[in-house]
Structures are given as structure tokens and as C-alpha cells.
mmCIF file of C-alpha atoms and ligand atoms in Angstrom:
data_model
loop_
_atom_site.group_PDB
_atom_site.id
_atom_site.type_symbol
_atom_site.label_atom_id
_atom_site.label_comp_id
_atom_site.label_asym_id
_atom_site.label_seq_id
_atom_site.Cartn_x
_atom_site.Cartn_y
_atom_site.Cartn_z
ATOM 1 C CA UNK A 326 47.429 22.739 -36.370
ATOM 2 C CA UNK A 327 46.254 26.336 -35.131
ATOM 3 C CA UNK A 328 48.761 27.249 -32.719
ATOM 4 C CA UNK A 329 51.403 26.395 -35.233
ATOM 5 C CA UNK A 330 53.698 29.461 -36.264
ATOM 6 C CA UNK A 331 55.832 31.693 -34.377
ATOM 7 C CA UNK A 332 54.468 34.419 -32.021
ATOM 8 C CA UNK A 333 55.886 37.659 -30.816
ATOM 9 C CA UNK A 334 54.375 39.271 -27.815
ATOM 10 C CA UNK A 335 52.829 42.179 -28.588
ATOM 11 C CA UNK A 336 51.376 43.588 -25.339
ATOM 12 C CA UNK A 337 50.905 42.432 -21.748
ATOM 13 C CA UNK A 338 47.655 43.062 -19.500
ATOM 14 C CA UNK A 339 48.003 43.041 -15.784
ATOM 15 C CA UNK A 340 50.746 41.290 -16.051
ATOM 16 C CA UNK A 341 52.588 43.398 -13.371
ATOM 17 C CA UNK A 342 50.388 42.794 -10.662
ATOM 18 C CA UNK A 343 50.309 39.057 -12.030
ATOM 19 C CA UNK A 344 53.992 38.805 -11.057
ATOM 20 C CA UNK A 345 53.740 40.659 -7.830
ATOM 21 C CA UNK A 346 51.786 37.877 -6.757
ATOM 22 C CA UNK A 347 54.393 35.491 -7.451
ATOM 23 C CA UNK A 348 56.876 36.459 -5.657
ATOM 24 C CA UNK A 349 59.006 38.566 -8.385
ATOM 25 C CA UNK A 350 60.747 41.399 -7.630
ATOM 26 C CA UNK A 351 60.452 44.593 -8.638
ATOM 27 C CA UNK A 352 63.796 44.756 -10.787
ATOM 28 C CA UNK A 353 62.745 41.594 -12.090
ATOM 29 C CA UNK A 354 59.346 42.376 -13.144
ATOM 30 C CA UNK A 355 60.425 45.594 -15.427
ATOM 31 C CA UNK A 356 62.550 43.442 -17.048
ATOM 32 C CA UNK A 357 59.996 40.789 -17.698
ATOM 33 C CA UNK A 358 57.162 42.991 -18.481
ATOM 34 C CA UNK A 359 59.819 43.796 -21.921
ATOM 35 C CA UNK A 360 61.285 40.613 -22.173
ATOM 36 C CA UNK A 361 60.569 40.237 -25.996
ATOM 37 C CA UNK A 362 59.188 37.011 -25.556
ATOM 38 C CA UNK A 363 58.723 34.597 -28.732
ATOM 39 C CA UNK A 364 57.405 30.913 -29.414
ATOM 40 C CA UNK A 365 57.501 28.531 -32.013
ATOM 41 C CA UNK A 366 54.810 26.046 -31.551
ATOM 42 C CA UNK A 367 55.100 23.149 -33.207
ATOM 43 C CA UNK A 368 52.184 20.648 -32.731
ATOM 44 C CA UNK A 369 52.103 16.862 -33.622
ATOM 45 C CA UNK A 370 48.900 15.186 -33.026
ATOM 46 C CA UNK A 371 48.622 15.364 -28.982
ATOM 47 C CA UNK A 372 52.275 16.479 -28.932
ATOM 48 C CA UNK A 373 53.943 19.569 -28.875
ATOM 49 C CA UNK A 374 57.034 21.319 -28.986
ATOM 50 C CA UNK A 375 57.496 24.702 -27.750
ATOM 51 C CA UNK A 376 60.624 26.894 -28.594
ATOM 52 C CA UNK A 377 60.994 29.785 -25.870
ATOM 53 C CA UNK A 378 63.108 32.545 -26.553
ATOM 54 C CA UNK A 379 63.040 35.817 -24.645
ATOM 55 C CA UNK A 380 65.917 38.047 -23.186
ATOM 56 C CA UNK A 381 66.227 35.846 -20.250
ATOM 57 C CA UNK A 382 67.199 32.560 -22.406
ATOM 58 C CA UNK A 383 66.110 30.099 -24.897
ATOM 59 C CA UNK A 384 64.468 26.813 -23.778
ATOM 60 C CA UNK A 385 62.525 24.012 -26.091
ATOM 61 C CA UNK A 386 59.837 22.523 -24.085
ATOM 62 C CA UNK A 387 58.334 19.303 -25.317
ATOM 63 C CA UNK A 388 54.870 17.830 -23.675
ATOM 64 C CA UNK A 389 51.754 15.811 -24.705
ATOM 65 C CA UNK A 390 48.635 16.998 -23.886
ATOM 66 C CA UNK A 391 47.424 14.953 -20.711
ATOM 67 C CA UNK A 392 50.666 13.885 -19.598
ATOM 68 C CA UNK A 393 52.584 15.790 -17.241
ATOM 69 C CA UNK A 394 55.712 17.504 -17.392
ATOM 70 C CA UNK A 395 57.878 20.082 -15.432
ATOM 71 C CA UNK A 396 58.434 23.213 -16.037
ATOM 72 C CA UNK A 397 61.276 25.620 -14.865
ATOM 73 C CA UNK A 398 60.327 29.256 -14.409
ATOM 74 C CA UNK A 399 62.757 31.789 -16.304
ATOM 75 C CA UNK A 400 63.871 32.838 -12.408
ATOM 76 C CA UNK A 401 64.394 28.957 -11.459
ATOM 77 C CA UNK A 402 60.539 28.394 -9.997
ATOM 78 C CA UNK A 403 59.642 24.892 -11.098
ATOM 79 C CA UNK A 404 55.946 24.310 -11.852
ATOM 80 C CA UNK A 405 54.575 20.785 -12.878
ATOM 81 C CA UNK A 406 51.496 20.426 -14.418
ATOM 82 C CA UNK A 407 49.355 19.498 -17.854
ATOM 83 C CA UNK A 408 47.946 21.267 -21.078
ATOM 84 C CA UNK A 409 44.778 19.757 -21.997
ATOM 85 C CA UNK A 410 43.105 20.840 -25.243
ATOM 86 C CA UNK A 411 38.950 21.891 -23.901
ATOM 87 C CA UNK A 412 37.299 23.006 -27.752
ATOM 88 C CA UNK A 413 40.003 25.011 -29.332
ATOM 89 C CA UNK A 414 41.393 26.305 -26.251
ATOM 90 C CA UNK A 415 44.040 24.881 -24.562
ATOM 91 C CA UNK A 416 44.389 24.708 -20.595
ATOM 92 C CA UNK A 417 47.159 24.386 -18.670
ATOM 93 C CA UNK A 418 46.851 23.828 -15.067
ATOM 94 C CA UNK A 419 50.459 23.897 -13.122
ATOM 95 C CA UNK A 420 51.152 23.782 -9.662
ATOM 96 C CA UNK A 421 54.570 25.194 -7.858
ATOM 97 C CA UNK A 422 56.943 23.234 -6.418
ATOM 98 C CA UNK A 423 58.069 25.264 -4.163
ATOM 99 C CA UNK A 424 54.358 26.362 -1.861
ATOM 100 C CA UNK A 425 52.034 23.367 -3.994
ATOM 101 C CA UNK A 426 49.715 26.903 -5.001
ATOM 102 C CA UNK A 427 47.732 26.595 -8.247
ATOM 103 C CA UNK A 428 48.968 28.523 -11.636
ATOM 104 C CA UNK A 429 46.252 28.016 -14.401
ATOM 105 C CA UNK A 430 46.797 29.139 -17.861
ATOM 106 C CA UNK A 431 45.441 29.539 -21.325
ATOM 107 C CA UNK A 432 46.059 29.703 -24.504
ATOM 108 C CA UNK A 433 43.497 30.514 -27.688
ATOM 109 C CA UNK A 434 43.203 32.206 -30.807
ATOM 110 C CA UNK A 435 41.371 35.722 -30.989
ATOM 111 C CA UNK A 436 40.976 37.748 -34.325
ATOM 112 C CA UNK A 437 44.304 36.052 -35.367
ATOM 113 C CA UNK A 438 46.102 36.917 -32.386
ATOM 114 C CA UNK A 439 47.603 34.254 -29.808
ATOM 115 C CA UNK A 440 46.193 35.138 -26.028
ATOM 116 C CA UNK A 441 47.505 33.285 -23.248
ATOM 117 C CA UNK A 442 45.607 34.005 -20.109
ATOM 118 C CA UNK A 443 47.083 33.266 -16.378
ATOM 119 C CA UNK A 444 45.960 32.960 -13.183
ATOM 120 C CA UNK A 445 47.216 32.956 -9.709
ATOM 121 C CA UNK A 446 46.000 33.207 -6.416
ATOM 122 C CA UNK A 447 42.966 34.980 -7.579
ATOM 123 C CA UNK A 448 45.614 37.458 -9.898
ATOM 124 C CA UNK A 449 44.352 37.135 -13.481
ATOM 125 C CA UNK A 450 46.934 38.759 -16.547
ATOM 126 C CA UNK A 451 46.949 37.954 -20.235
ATOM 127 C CA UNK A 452 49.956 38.362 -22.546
ATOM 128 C CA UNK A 453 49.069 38.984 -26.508
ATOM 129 C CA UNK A 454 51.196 37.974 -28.964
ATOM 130 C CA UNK A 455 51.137 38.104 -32.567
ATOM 131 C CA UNK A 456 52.159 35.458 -35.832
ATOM 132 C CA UNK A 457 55.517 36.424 -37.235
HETATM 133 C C1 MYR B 1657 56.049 35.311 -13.287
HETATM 134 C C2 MYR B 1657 56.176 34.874 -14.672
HETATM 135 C C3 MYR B 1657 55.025 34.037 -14.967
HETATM 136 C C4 MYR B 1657 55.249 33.095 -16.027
HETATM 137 C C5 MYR B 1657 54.207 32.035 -15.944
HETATM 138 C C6 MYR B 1657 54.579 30.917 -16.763
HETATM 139 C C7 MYR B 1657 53.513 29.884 -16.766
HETATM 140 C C8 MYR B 1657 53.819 28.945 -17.816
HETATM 141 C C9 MYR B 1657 52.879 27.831 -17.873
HETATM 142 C C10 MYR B 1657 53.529 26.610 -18.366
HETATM 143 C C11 MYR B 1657 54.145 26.733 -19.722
HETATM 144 C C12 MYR B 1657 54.644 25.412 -20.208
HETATM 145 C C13 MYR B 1657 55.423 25.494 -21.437
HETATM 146 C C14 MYR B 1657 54.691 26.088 -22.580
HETATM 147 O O1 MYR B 1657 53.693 25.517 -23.019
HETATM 148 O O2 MYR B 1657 55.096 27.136 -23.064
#
């Protein structure tokens, strides 16, 4: 499966502002914006398993695509939502707990590179990572 492998972020594109518009702190946000961030994806069919690690903690995700799950934030913000796969792209399309406001994400493969796209109130940002 294409998303299989693990990925180390690599760069970050408006990612700043991205946060800013969710509420983050300042203090928090330099720490985030070098958070060495890494996943192993692991996909089965419709289901996958996501291994998070970054300097803020490690935390395996598990979802099917369609069904939804809940997700807690690194700073304790729960979002609940869906991936769905659209072509080779998949979309995510998560919704706070805490104000009910819309976070959509992606995730696709470009020149060999893993790009996951976000979205919030009108804020977009991208984070890059590459295969290990
Ligand atoms: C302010 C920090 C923004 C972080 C946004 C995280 C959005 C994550 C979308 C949901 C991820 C579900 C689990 C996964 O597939 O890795």
C-alpha cells in the first residue's frame, strides 16, 4: 500500500500561522513547528494503523477509512472525524470537540515525498515529510 513506510518531517509550510488559528500559543507553536515528527503507516485493506512519535509523545492510532474515530490533539484538543481515500489521496475531514469548527486534512504522495495538507478556518499549511 503507498502510504506504507515510515516518514520523517522534513519541512513545514505555513504551518505557524496554521496553529495561530487554533488556538496554540506562542511557546507552544516553536516547539511544534520542530517537533521531529515521524509516522509509521501501516495500511490493511480499508484499515490503518498509524504510529505517532514526535517530541511531545508517542501515540498508535488505528481507524478504517469511512468509519469514525477520535482523535486527541498532542495539547489535549479532541477532534472526531473520518479519512476517506478520493483517487490516491486520502481526506480527512475532523471536527473539534471543543467549538464543533471544521479541520480538513490531506494526505498524498508527491515526487516520493509524503504531503499532508490542513485546513482551518480558511488557514491552509502543509507539512512534508520524507520515507526513512
Ligand atoms: C495545531 C496542530 C495541528 C495538528 C492537526 C492535526 C490534525 C490531525 C488530523 C487527524 C489525524 C488522525 C490520525 C492520523 O491519521 O494520523
Amino acid at each position: 500500500m503507498a502510504f506504507n513506510g515510515t516518514w520523517k518531517i522534513d519541512r513545514n509550510e505555513h504551518y505557524d500561522k496554521f496553529m495561530e488559528k487554533m488556538g496554540i500559543n506562542v511557546v507552544k507553536r516553536k516547539l511544534a513547528e520542530h517537533d521531529n515528527l515521524k509516522l509509521i503507516i501501516e495500511q490493511t485493506g480499508d484499515k490503518f494503523i498509524i504510529k505517532e512519535s514526535s517530541t511531545f509523545r508517542n501515540k498508535d492510532i488505528e481507524f478504517t477509512l469511512g468509519v469514525q474515530f477520535e482523535y486527541p490533539m498532542a495539547d489535549g484538543t479532541e477532534l472526531t472525524g473520518t479519512w476517506v481515500m478520493e483517487g490516491e489521496t486520502l481526506k480527512g475531514t475532523f471536527t473539534r470537540k471543543d467549538n464543533g469548527k471544521l479541520l480538513t486534512t490531506t494526505r498524498s504522495l508527491v515526487g516520493g515525498e509524503l504531503v499532508q495538507c490542513y485546513n482551518y478556518e480558511g488557514v491552509d499549511a502543509k507539512r512534508i515529510f520524507k520515507k526513512a
